[in-house]
Amino acid sequence: MYAFSVNGKPVQYDGEDKKLLRFLRENLNLTGTKDGCSEGACGTCTVLVDGVKTKACTISLSKLEGKSVTTIEGLSEREQQVYSYCFAEAGAVQCGYCTPGMIISAKSLLDKNADPSLEDVKKAIKGNICRCTGYKKIEEAILMAATYFRENLTVPDHSEEPRLDTRYQRVDAKIKALGKGLYADDLRIDGLLHAKAVRSAHPRARVLSIDSREAEKHPDFVRILTSADVPHNIIGHIKQDWPVFIPVGEITRYTGDAICLVVGKDPETIEKIASLVTVSYEVLQPVLSMQEALKDDAPHLHAGGNVLSSEHIKRGDVDEAIKKAKHVITRVYTTPYTEHAFMEPECAVALPEGEDGVLVHTSGQSIYDEQHEISLMLQLPPDKVHCHSMLVGGGFGGKEDMSVQHHAALAAWVLKQPVKVKLSRQESLTVHPKRHPMSIEMTTACDENGRITAMRAIIDANTGAYASLGGPVLQRACTHASGPYNFQNFEVVGRAIYTNMVPAGAFRGFGVTQSCFAVEANLNLLADELGMDYYEIRRLNALKPGDTMANGQIAGVDTGIIECLEAVKDAYYSSPRAGIACGFKNSGLGVGFPDTGRCILSVEHGKVHIRTSAACMGQGVATVCTQMLGQTCSLKADQIVVEDPDTLRTPDSGTSTASRQSVFTGEAVRRASLKLKEALQTKKLEELEGQEFSGEYTSITDPINSTKKHPVSHVAYSYSAQVVILDEQGKLEKVVASCDVGQVVNHQALTGQIEGGVVMGLGFGLTEDFPIKEGQLDVRYGTLGLLRSTDVPPLEVKLVEGPGKHPIAYGVKGVGELTTIPTAPACQNAYYRYDGKFRTSLPLQDTAYRKKKPQ
């Protein structure tokens, strides 16, 4: 018998000893305490034990005898008011998955120190990782809360009206902060079963047999599902090349491949049941590098060979321009696999619905992509597959592919019972696609004055075992290999190459992070040859409105890279250890792909419901839509409801990718709002009860190799210039980031996205890696190199705009991916100025953050 108290109430438990986290969530249904890693690394499960902050995943019930546990649900009413208001007002809540743990860590500090310094706050949350915010907004929220408690201030009960260019609290901030918002793992359904995939032990091996006899003896065993149970065993986000399960007799392609799925009654025993399944293999020699994959005698991982896709983009006469150039620089750059490390591991809950249908509660980046792949797998019409999005605890591109959704749907459909599939953190690291490792040979040429005359790049991207988003990521790496600069002789050859490594796919920056590193580093060497400084060469070549971009598109009136550079000029010249880099990023899929945003506004019970499938992974698209509607129709916050993405209620607004939702869904909302506004000219809102107003926006762009003189590759581009400053010891001293993202919608959300993107970029440049040895992971969540609050220097954000606005969505442009792109090359330039060493691979070696690799 274990006896202790939780949130002031006595608890007695006479079951088996277990971790406190499992007990809180499964036995007491206190789901505000989140499960981020179950290994004590992330801090999402932080609670107080006798007033001391403790990670609930590391302490067992047997250690709690007579002790008092406080969870996020145990805050006093006053604490709930203050913390939820301060975190919402500061913009400290994005995906929200880390927030309850952050607030408990804040409480542990403020209960003892009513007037903390910024350093005190940083140390207090050092054990809590956030992948969204970059920590600055969280620190501001905690300091604000300290002031409210210390001075006994009254929490305001009003908020700004939803308009553009204002401070406005996210619509979901307070429920996330207090742990009341529901993620997929928080769902509780009677009779819920649990399932887990048995995965390949080898990167390349033939499956000889699957023996489940020992597993079937377990009292909690329900069913094992194999490829024989799947109506259509091949799925895939764009290209169908990814088996649901590897059949007996077929060959695995990476260690994340699912062989079968076991279903059990208890989440505590499902891992044990899975371990009792024996799979026999004929182990084969894996293809672990792009060089091996391209050999003539290499085994083909897929029909058609080991090259997933190729790109060749050419404009102008590159050979002639290079021949005539005064200066030519060629270098080869390499970038590694990196992990999204979103705070919420993948989870889906599925249950039977109607006649032969299925309902899937997910945490992905597009309910319609999920519906498409699940209906393909089950060979059902799409209307039989009902997908509903719960809150999503971060994504950054890592939740675009199927990971658990299809397995949960299959099990629920076969068994006619509700089933949950949840990845452990280690399983998540193993399974989902990463950032593409790339090898980039970059040649840049300029004249005697420093003007770029030509650029050529050869880009090889390791796309791993399956296609995922490998083709589009390669395209963006290629199309953006020009950088935001004014020249027309441009050629890129790119290949995405299959290997027996973990798949690579979408990741914030979407290939541009990799090619930007090479572009910007080469510019530094050209500047050296010219005797120019690194700021001058960028300012000389920066695009301005009316210039012809390297892809042939005319730079629009909204082009603001010059304004970005001018905004960081003083920061660059403030220190001899300051590094600078520029970047740009498209909004929308572009290059001729159909791309549509949709919205329905429906008047129900005197309120306007915003219905769109746009997934919010923390970027705040629901709040953007609210402010767009409020701006257009002069509505108040309490007159607006944003519905969850749901295939029965919300129209397809495309995937939350390519920094597209604020532009595409924002414009769809604006168009629907204009129709509502017209109706409100003659009727009151309550008189419109039951009416619907639809909006749709589709971009018109030209293919990647269009022969038009001035094709339109993308409807909009956003721009950024960043300066990274090192101190005398080579540690980060400050980062200044200027961004042209067009019309500002929400100040807290925008600056929070920029700060979070910069910190993710610092990790990409300095600390993060994802080592794989012989096709097997050699990493855990705690060893990924994720930056913590005490590692992050002061961040300064400068918002600028180009001379004009583009006409879509009030001139909004994407920011989600942009701000991660120039950070790593700015770090490279800073270290080059610091010690004279020119580094060509990431993460940067021989720095204060990463020691030189042994030869």
CSV table of N, CA and C in Angstrom, one decimal, residues 557-609:
chain,number,residue,atom,x,y,z
A,557,VAL,N,7.1,44.3,-54.8
A,557,VAL,CA,7.2,45.5,-54.0
A,557,VAL,C,7.4,45.3,-52.6
A,558,ASP,N,7.1,44.1,-52.1
A,558,ASP,CA,7.2,43.7,-50.7
A,558,ASP,C,8.6,43.2,-50.3
A,559,THR,N,9.5,43.1,-51.3
A,559,THR,CA,10.9,42.6,-51.0
A,559,THR,C,11.6,43.4,-50.0
A,560,GLY,N,12.0,42.9,-48.9
A,560,GLY,CA,12.6,43.7,-47.8
A,560,GLY,C,13.9,43.2,-47.3
A,561,ILE,N,14.7,42.5,-48.1
A,561,ILE,CA,16.0,42.0,-47.6
A,561,ILE,C,17.0,43.2,-47.3
A,562,ILE,N,16.9,44.3,-48.1
A,562,ILE,CA,17.7,45.4,-47.8
A,562,ILE,C,17.4,46.0,-46.5
A,563,GLU,N,16.1,46.2,-46.2
A,563,GLU,CA,15.6,46.7,-44.9
A,563,GLU,C,16.1,45.8,-43.8
A,564,CYS,N,16.1,44.5,-44.0
A,564,CYS,CA,16.6,43.6,-43.0
A,564,CYS,C,18.1,43.8,-42.7
A,565,LEU,N,18.9,44.0,-43.7
A,565,LEU,CA,20.3,44.2,-43.6
A,565,LEU,C,20.5,45.5,-42.8
A,566,GLU,N,19.8,46.6,-43.2
A,566,GLU,CA,20.0,47.9,-42.5
A,566,GLU,C,19.6,47.8,-41.1
A,567,ALA,N,18.7,46.9,-40.7
A,567,ALA,CA,18.2,46.8,-39.3
A,567,ALA,C,19.3,46.2,-38.5
A,568,VAL,N,20.2,45.4,-39.0
A,568,VAL,CA,21.2,44.7,-38.2
A,568,VAL,C,22.6,45.3,-38.4
A,569,LYS,N,22.7,46.3,-39.2
A,569,LYS,CA,24.0,46.9,-39.5
A,569,LYS,C,24.8,47.3,-38.2
A,570,ASP,N,24.1,48.0,-37.3
A,570,ASP,CA,24.8,48.5,-36.1
A,570,ASP,C,25.3,47.3,-35.3
A,571,ALA,N,24.5,46.2,-35.2
A,571,ALA,CA,24.8,45.0,-34.4
A,571,ALA,C,26.1,44.4,-35.0
A,572,TYR,N,26.1,44.3,-36.4
A,572,TYR,CA,27.2,43.7,-37.0
A,572,TYR,C,28.5,44.5,-36.7
A,573,TYR,N,28.5,45.8,-36.8
A,573,TYR,CA,29.7,46.6,-36.6
A,573,TYR,C,30.0,46.8,-35.1
A,574,SER,N,29.2,46.3,-34.3
A,574,SER,CA,29.4,46.5,-32.8
A,574,SER,C,30.5,45.6,-32.3
A,575,SER,N,30.9,44.6,-33.0
A,575,SER,CA,31.9,43.6,-32.4
A,575,SER,C,32.7,43.0,-33.5
A,576,PRO,N,34.0,42.8,-33.3
A,576,PRO,CA,34.8,42.1,-34.3
A,576,PRO,C,34.5,40.6,-34.3
A,577,ARG,N,33.7,40.1,-33.4
A,577,ARG,CA,33.3,38.7,-33.3
A,577,ARG,C,31.8,38.5,-33.7
A,578,ALA,N,31.3,39.4,-34.5
A,578,ALA,CA,29.9,39.3,-35.0
A,578,ALA,C,29.9,38.7,-36.4
A,579,GLY,N,29.0,37.7,-36.5
A,579,GLY,CA,28.8,37.0,-37.8
A,579,GLY,C,27.5,37.4,-38.4
A,580,ILE,N,27.4,37.4,-39.7
A,580,ILE,CA,26.2,37.8,-40.4
A,580,ILE,C,25.8,36.8,-41.5
A,581,ALA,N,24.5,36.7,-41.7
A,581,ALA,CA,24.0,35.9,-42.8
A,581,ALA,C,22.6,36.3,-43.2
A,582,CYS,N,22.2,36.0,-44.4
A,582,CYS,CA,20.9,36.4,-44.9
A,582,CYS,C,20.2,35.1,-45.3
A,583,GLY,N,18.9,35.1,-45.3
A,583,GLY,CA,18.1,34.0,-45.8
A,583,GLY,C,16.8,34.5,-46.3
A,584,PHE,N,16.1,33.6,-47.1
A,584,PHE,CA,14.8,33.9,-47.6
A,584,PHE,C,14.0,32.6,-47.7
A,585,LYS,N,12.7,32.7,-47.7
A,585,LYS,CA,11.9,31.5,-47.7
A,585,LYS,C,10.5,31.8,-48.4
A,586,ASN,N,10.1,30.9,-49.3
A,586,ASN,CA,8.8,31.0,-49.9
A,586,ASN,C,7.7,30.8,-49.0
A,587,SER,N,6.5,31.3,-49.3
A,587,SER,CA,5.3,31.0,-48.7
A,587,SER,C,4.4,30.2,-49.7
A,588,GLY,N,4.0,29.0,-49.3
A,588,GLY,CA,3.2,28.1,-50.1
A,588,GLY,C,4.0,27.1,-50.9
A,589,LEU,N,3.4,26.1,-51.5
A,589,LEU,CA,4.0,25.1,-52.2
A,589,LEU,C,4.7,25.6,-53.5
A,590,GLY,N,4.0,26.4,-54.2
A,590,GLY,CA,4.6,27.1,-55.4
A,590,GLY,C,5.0,26.1,-56.5
A,591,VAL,N,5.9,26.6,-57.4
A,591,VAL,CA,6.4,25.9,-58.5
A,591,VAL,C,5.4,25.1,-59.3
A,592,GLY,N,4.2,25.6,-59.5
A,592,GLY,CA,3.2,25.0,-60.3
A,592,GLY,C,2.3,24.0,-59.6
A,593,PHE,N,2.6,23.7,-58.3
A,593,PHE,CA,1.7,22.7,-57.6
A,593,PHE,C,0.4,23.4,-57.1
A,594,PRO,N,-0.7,22.7,-57.3
A,594,PRO,CA,-2.0,23.2,-56.8
A,594,PRO,C,-1.9,23.5,-55.3
A,595,ASP,N,-2.4,24.6,-54.9
A,595,ASP,CA,-2.2,25.0,-53.5
A,595,ASP,C,-3.4,25.9,-53.1
A,596,THR,N,-4.2,25.4,-52.2
A,596,THR,CA,-5.5,26.1,-51.9
A,596,THR,C,-5.7,26.2,-50.4
A,597,GLY,N,-6.1,27.4,-49.9
A,597,GLY,CA,-6.6,27.6,-48.6
A,597,GLY,C,-8.1,27.7,-48.6
A,598,ARG,N,-8.8,27.2,-47.6
A,598,ARG,CA,-10.3,27.2,-47.5
A,598,ARG,C,-10.8,27.5,-46.1
A,599,CYS,N,-11.9,28.2,-46.1
A,599,CYS,CA,-12.5,28.5,-44.8
A,599,CYS,C,-14.0,28.6,-44.9
A,600,ILE,N,-14.8,28.1,-43.9
A,600,ILE,CA,-16.2,28.4,-43.8
A,600,ILE,C,-16.4,29.1,-42.5
A,601,LEU,N,-17.2,30.2,-42.7
A,601,LEU,CA,-17.6,30.9,-41.5
A,601,LEU,C,-19.1,30.6,-41.3
A,602,SER,N,-19.5,30.1,-40.2
A,602,SER,CA,-20.9,29.8,-40.0
A,602,SER,C,-21.4,30.5,-38.7
A,603,VAL,N,-22.6,31.0,-38.8
A,603,VAL,CA,-23.2,31.7,-37.6
A,603,VAL,C,-24.0,30.7,-36.8
A,604,GLU,N,-23.6,30.5,-35.6
A,604,GLU,CA,-24.2,29.5,-34.8
A,604,GLU,C,-24.4,30.0,-33.4
A,605,HIS,N,-25.6,30.0,-32.9
A,605,HIS,CA,-25.9,30.5,-31.5
A,605,HIS,C,-25.3,31.9,-31.3
A,606,GLY,N,-25.4,32.7,-32.3
A,606,GLY,CA,-25.0,34.1,-32.1
A,606,GLY,C,-23.5,34.4,-32.2
A,607,LYS,N,-22.7,33.3,-32.6
A,607,LYS,CA,-21.3,33.5,-32.7
A,607,LYS,C,-20.9,33.0,-34.1
A,608,VAL,N,-19.7,33.5,-34.5
A,608,VAL,CA,-19.2,33.2,-35.8
A,608,VAL,C,-18.1,32.1,-35.6
A,609,HIS,N,-18.4,30.9,-36.2
A,609,HIS,CA,-17.5,29.8,-36.1
A,609,HIS,C,-16.5,29.8,-37.3
